């Protein structure tokens, strides 16, 4: 089974590290990376299986973003 993953983090290094770790698993497919929760609003989350979400981000916190999903 393939798991569609989305990474939302305002730090590029954090996003790159998560992508790098997930690349070791064939069943994990990163379908999007976003630098803000605002940017992530355009994603169709009905196809997302796993979300890596930073909590402390400028403008819109991860917890607030998740509450509106």
GROMACS .gro file of N, CA, C and O in nm:
model
  276
    1UNK      N    1   0.085  -0.118   0.000
    1UNK     CA    2   0.000   0.000   0.000
    1UNK      C    3   0.089   0.125   0.000
    1UNK      O    4   0.188   0.131   0.071
    2UNK      N    5   0.050   0.224  -0.078
    2UNK     CA    6   0.123   0.351  -0.086
    2UNK      C    7   0.050   0.453   0.001
    2UNK      O    8  -0.072   0.467  -0.007
    3UNK      N    9   0.126   0.525   0.082
    3UNK     CA   10   0.073   0.630   0.168
    3UNK      C   11   0.112   0.767   0.113
    3UNK      O   12   0.230   0.796   0.098
    4UNK      N   13   0.013   0.849   0.083
    4UNK     CA   14   0.037   0.984   0.034
    4UNK      C   15   0.065   1.076   0.153
    4UNK      O   16  -0.016   1.086   0.245
    5UNK      N   17   0.181   1.143   0.149
    5UNK     CA   18   0.224   1.228   0.260
    5UNK      C   19   0.234   1.373   0.217
    5UNK      O   20   0.271   1.403   0.104
    6UNK      N   21   0.203   1.462   0.311
    6UNK     CA   22   0.219   1.605   0.291
    6UNK      C   23   0.302   1.658   0.407
    6UNK      O   24   0.282   1.620   0.522
    7UNK      N   25   0.396   1.747   0.375
    7UNK     CA   26   0.482   1.808   0.475
    7UNK      C   27   0.457   1.958   0.474
    7UNK      O   28   0.469   2.022   0.370
    8UNK      N   29   0.423   2.012   0.591
    8UNK     CA   30   0.401   2.156   0.604
    8UNK      C   31   0.491   2.206   0.716
    8UNK      O   32   0.472   2.171   0.833
    9UNK      N   33   0.590   2.286   0.679
    9UNK     CA   34   0.685   2.340   0.777
    9UNK      C   35   0.746   2.467   0.718
    9UNK      O   36   0.779   2.470   0.600
   10UNK      N   37   0.761   2.568   0.801
   10UNK     CA   38   0.817   2.694   0.752
   10UNK      C   39   0.969   2.689   0.739
   10UNK      O   40   1.028   2.779   0.679
   11UNK      N   41   1.033   2.586   0.789
   11UNK     CA   42   1.179   2.572   0.778
   11UNK      C   43   1.215   2.473   0.667
   11UNK      O   44   1.178   2.356   0.672
   12UNK      N   45   1.288   2.522   0.569
   12UNK     CA   46   1.325   2.439   0.454
   12UNK      C   47   1.408   2.317   0.497
   12UNK      O   48   1.390   2.208   0.443
   13UNK      N   49   1.496   2.335   0.593
   13UNK     CA   50   1.579   2.223   0.640
   13UNK      C   51   1.493   2.112   0.699
   13UNK      O   52   1.517   1.993   0.672
   14UNK      N   53   1.392   2.148   0.775
   14UNK     CA   54   1.302   2.048   0.833
   14UNK      C   55   1.227   1.972   0.724
   14UNK      O   56   1.216   1.849   0.730
   15UNK      N   57   1.177   2.046   0.625
   15UNK     CA   58   1.108   1.979   0.514
   15UNK      C   59   1.202   1.884   0.442
   15UNK      O   60   1.165   1.769   0.413
   16UNK      N   61   1.323   1.929   0.414
   16UNK     CA   62   1.421   1.844   0.344
   16UNK      C   63   1.457   1.720   0.423
   16UNK      O   64   1.472   1.611   0.366
   17UNK      N   65   1.471   1.733   0.555
   17UNK     CA   66   1.504   1.618   0.639
   17UNK      C   67   1.392   1.514   0.637
   17UNK      O   68   1.418   1.393   0.626
   18UNK      N   69   1.269   1.560   0.646
   18UNK     CA   70   1.156   1.467   0.644
   18UNK      C   71   1.145   1.398   0.509
   18UNK      O   72   1.126   1.276   0.502
   19UNK      N   73   1.162   1.473   0.402
   19UNK     CA   74   1.160   1.414   0.267
   19UNK      C   75   1.271   1.310   0.256
   19UNK      O   76   1.250   1.199   0.203
   20UNK      N   77   1.389   1.342   0.306
   20UNK     CA   78   1.500   1.248   0.301
   20UNK      C   79   1.473   1.120   0.378
   20UNK      O   80   1.501   1.010   0.329
   21UNK      N   81   1.416   1.134   0.496
   21UNK     CA   82   1.384   1.014   0.575
   21UNK      C   83   1.277   0.930   0.507
   21UNK      O   84   1.287   0.807   0.503
   22UNK      N   85   1.176   0.995   0.455
   22UNK     CA   86   1.067   0.921   0.390
   22UNK      C   87   1.112   0.852   0.261
   22UNK      O   88   1.052   0.752   0.220
   23UNK      N   89   1.217   0.903   0.198
   23UNK     CA   90   1.264   0.843   0.073
   23UNK      C   91   1.319   0.702   0.093
   23UNK      O   92   1.334   0.627  -0.002
   24UNK      N   93   1.345   0.664   0.217
   24UNK     CA   94   1.394   0.529   0.247
   24UNK      C   95   1.282   0.426   0.252
   24UNK      O   96   1.309   0.307   0.265
   25UNK      N   97   1.160   0.471   0.243
   25UNK     CA   98   1.044   0.381   0.251
   25UNK      C   99   0.967   0.385   0.120
   25UNK      O  100   0.910   0.488   0.084
   26UNK      N  101   0.964   0.274   0.050
   26UNK     CA  102   0.895   0.268  -0.080
   26UNK      C  103   0.747   0.299  -0.071
   26UNK      O  104   0.688   0.351  -0.165
   27UNK      N  105   0.686   0.268   0.043
   27UNK     CA  106   0.542   0.287   0.056
   27UNK      C  107   0.502   0.431   0.089
   27UNK      O  108   0.384   0.463   0.091
   28UNK      N  109   0.601   0.517   0.113
   28UNK     CA  110   0.572   0.658   0.144
   28UNK      C  111   0.596   0.744   0.020
   28UNK      O  112   0.705   0.745  -0.036
   29UNK      N  113   0.494   0.817  -0.021
   29UNK     CA  114   0.503   0.905  -0.137
   29UNK      C  115   0.470   1.047  -0.094
   29UNK      O  116   0.358   1.076  -0.050
   30UNK      N  117   0.568   1.136  -0.103
   30UNK     CA  118   0.546   1.277  -0.068
   30UNK      C  119   0.478   1.344  -0.188
   30UNK      O  120   0.537   1.356  -0.295
   31UNK      N  121   0.353   1.384  -0.169
   31UNK     CA  122   0.279   1.444  -0.280
   31UNK      C  123   0.285   1.596  -0.278
   31UNK      O  124   0.255   1.659  -0.378
   32UNK      N  125   0.325   1.654  -0.162
   32UNK     CA  126   0.337   1.800  -0.154
   32UNK      C  127   0.420   1.839  -0.033
   32UNK      O  128   0.418   1.772   0.070
   33UNK      N  129   0.494   1.948  -0.051
   33UNK     CA  130   0.561   2.014   0.061
   33UNK      C  131   0.522   2.161   0.055
   33UNK      O  132   0.515   2.219  -0.053
   34UNK      N  133   0.495   2.218   0.171
   34UNK     CA  134   0.453   2.357   0.177
   34UNK      C  135   0.531   2.430   0.286
   34UNK      O  136   0.561   2.372   0.390
   35UNK      N  137   0.558   2.557   0.261
   35UNK     CA  138   0.632   2.637   0.358
   35UNK      C  139   0.541   2.711   0.455
   35UNK      O  140   0.589   2.778   0.546
   36UNK      N  141   0.411   2.699   0.437
   36UNK     CA  142   0.317   2.763   0.529
   36UNK      C  143   0.182   2.692   0.523
   36UNK      O  144   0.150   2.625   0.425
   37UNK      N  145   0.105   2.711   0.629
   37UNK     CA  146  -0.030   2.655   0.631
   37UNK      C  147  -0.119   2.726   0.530
   37UNK      O  148  -0.210   2.665   0.473
   38UNK      N  149  -0.091   2.852   0.503
   38UNK     CA  150  -0.168   2.927   0.403
   38UNK      C  151  -0.149   2.862   0.266
   38UNK      O  152  -0.246   2.842   0.191
   39UNK      N  153  -0.026   2.829   0.233
   39UNK     CA  154   0.004   2.764   0.105
   39UNK      C  155  -0.063   2.627   0.096
   39UNK      O  156  -0.108   2.586  -0.011
   40UNK      N  157  -0.074   2.558   0.207
   40UNK     CA  158  -0.130   2.422   0.209
   40UNK      C  159  -0.281   2.418   0.189
   40UNK      O  160  -0.337   2.312   0.162
   41UNK      N  161  -0.345   2.531   0.197
   41UNK     CA  162  -0.491   2.534   0.178
   41UNK      C  163  -0.534   2.486   0.040
   41UNK      O  164  -0.649   2.449   0.020
   42UNK      N  165  -0.443   2.486  -0.056
   42UNK     CA  166  -0.477   2.446  -0.193
   42UNK      C  167  -0.473   2.295  -0.215
   42UNK      O  168  -0.509   2.247  -0.321
   43UNK      N  169  -0.430   2.221  -0.115
   43UNK     CA  170  -0.415   2.076  -0.128
   43UNK      C  171  -0.549   2.007  -0.106
   43UNK      O  172  -0.626   2.044  -0.017
   44UNK      N  173  -0.574   1.905  -0.185
   44UNK     CA  174  -0.693   1.821  -0.166
   44UNK      C  175  -0.658   1.715  -0.060
   44UNK      O  176  -0.595   1.615  -0.090
   45UNK      N  177  -0.697   1.739   0.063
   45UNK     CA  178  -0.660   1.651   0.173
   45UNK      C  179  -0.740   1.521   0.175
   45UNK      O  180  -0.713   1.434   0.257
   46UNK      N  181  -0.834   1.504   0.085
   46UNK     CA  182  -0.908   1.378   0.080
   46UNK      C  183  -0.819   1.263   0.031
   46UNK      O  184  -0.852   1.147   0.052
   47UNK      N  185  -0.706   1.296  -0.033
   47UNK     CA  186  -0.615   1.192  -0.082
   47UNK      C  187  -0.490   1.178   0.006
   47UNK      O  188  -0.402   1.100  -0.024
   48UNK      N  189  -0.484   1.253   0.116
   48UNK     CA  190  -0.367   1.252   0.205
   48UNK      C  191  -0.387   1.148   0.314
   48UNK      O  192  -0.490   1.145   0.380
   49UNK      N  193  -0.285   1.063   0.331
   49UNK     CA  194  -0.289   0.961   0.435
   49UNK      C  195  -0.210   1.002   0.560
   49UNK      O  196  -0.243   0.960   0.671
   50UNK      N  197  -0.105   1.080   0.540
   50UNK     CA  198  -0.016   1.115   0.650
   50UNK      C  199   0.028   1.261   0.635
   50UNK      O  200   0.070   1.302   0.528
   51UNK      N  201   0.015   1.336   0.745
   51UNK     CA  202   0.047   1.478   0.743
   51UNK      C  203   0.156   1.508   0.846
   51UNK      O  204   0.141   1.476   0.964
   52UNK      N  205   0.265   1.566   0.799
   52UNK     CA  206   0.371   1.614   0.887
   52UNK      C  207   0.351   1.765   0.898
   52UNK      O  208   0.372   1.838   0.801
   53UNK      N  209   0.310   1.811   1.014
   53UNK     CA  210   0.266   1.948   1.030
   53UNK      C  211   0.341   2.016   1.145
   53UNK      O  212   0.333   1.971   1.260
   54UNK      N  213   0.412   2.123   1.112
   54UNK     CA  214   0.478   2.204   1.214
   54UNK      C  215   0.372   2.280   1.292
   54UNK      O  216   0.272   2.324   1.236
   55UNK      N  217   0.393   2.293   1.422
   55UNK     CA  218   0.294   2.363   1.505
   55UNK      C  219   0.319   2.513   1.507
   55UNK      O  220   0.228   2.592   1.485
   56UNK      N  221   0.444   2.552   1.531
   56UNK     CA  222   0.478   2.694   1.541
   56UNK      C  223   0.519   2.750   1.405
   56UNK      O  224   0.633   2.734   1.362
   57UNK      N  225   0.426   2.814   1.338
   57UNK     CA  226   0.452   2.878   1.209
   57UNK      C  227   0.394   3.018   1.212
   57UNK      O  228   0.295   3.043   1.283
   58UNK      N  229   0.453   3.110   1.135
   58UNK     CA  230   0.398   3.246   1.133
   58UNK      C  231   0.261   3.251   1.064
   58UNK      O  232   0.227   3.163   0.987
   59UNK      N  233   0.185   3.349   1.096
   59UNK     CA  234   0.052   3.380   1.041
   59UNK      C  235  -0.053   3.279   1.087
   59UNK      O  236  -0.147   3.314   1.155
   60UNK      N  237  -0.040   3.153   1.050
   60UNK     CA  238  -0.138   3.050   1.085
   60UNK      C  239  -0.065   2.931   1.147
   60UNK      O  240   0.014   2.864   1.080
   61UNK      N  241  -0.091   2.907   1.274
   61UNK     CA  242  -0.026   2.796   1.345
   61UNK      C  243  -0.079   2.662   1.294
   61UNK      O  244  -0.192   2.652   1.246
   62UNK      N  245   0.005   2.561   1.305
   62UNK     CA  246  -0.034   2.427   1.261
   62UNK      C  247  -0.156   2.374   1.329
   62UNK      O  248  -0.241   2.309   1.268
   63UNK      N  249  -0.171   2.403   1.460
   63UNK     CA  250  -0.288   2.354   1.533
   63UNK      C  251  -0.417   2.420   1.482
   63UNK      O  252  -0.520   2.353   1.472
   64UNK      N  253  -0.409   2.547   1.450
   64UNK     CA  254  -0.527   2.616   1.396
   64UNK      C  255  -0.562   2.565   1.257
   64UNK      O  256  -0.679   2.547   1.223
   65UNK      N  257  -0.458   2.540   1.176
   65UNK     CA  258  -0.479   2.485   1.042
   65UNK      C  259  -0.547   2.348   1.052
   65UNK      O  260  -0.645   2.321   0.983
   66UNK      N  261  -0.495   2.263   1.140
   66UNK     CA  262  -0.549   2.129   1.154
   66UNK      C  263  -0.693   2.131   1.203
   66UNK      O  264  -0.775   2.050   1.159
   67UNK      N  265  -0.724   2.223   1.292
   67UNK     CA  266  -0.861   2.234   1.344
   67UNK      C  267  -0.962   2.264   1.233
   67UNK      O  268  -1.078   2.227   1.243
   68UNK      N  269  -0.916   2.330   1.126
   68UNK     CA  270  -1.006   2.366   1.016
   68UNK      C  271  -1.009   2.262   0.904
   68UNK      O  272  -1.082   2.279   0.808
   69UNK      N  273  -0.929   2.157   0.917
   69UNK     CA  274  -0.936   2.050   0.817
   69UNK      C  275  -1.065   1.974   0.834
   69UNK      O  276  -1.123   1.919   0.753
   0.00000   0.00000   0.00000
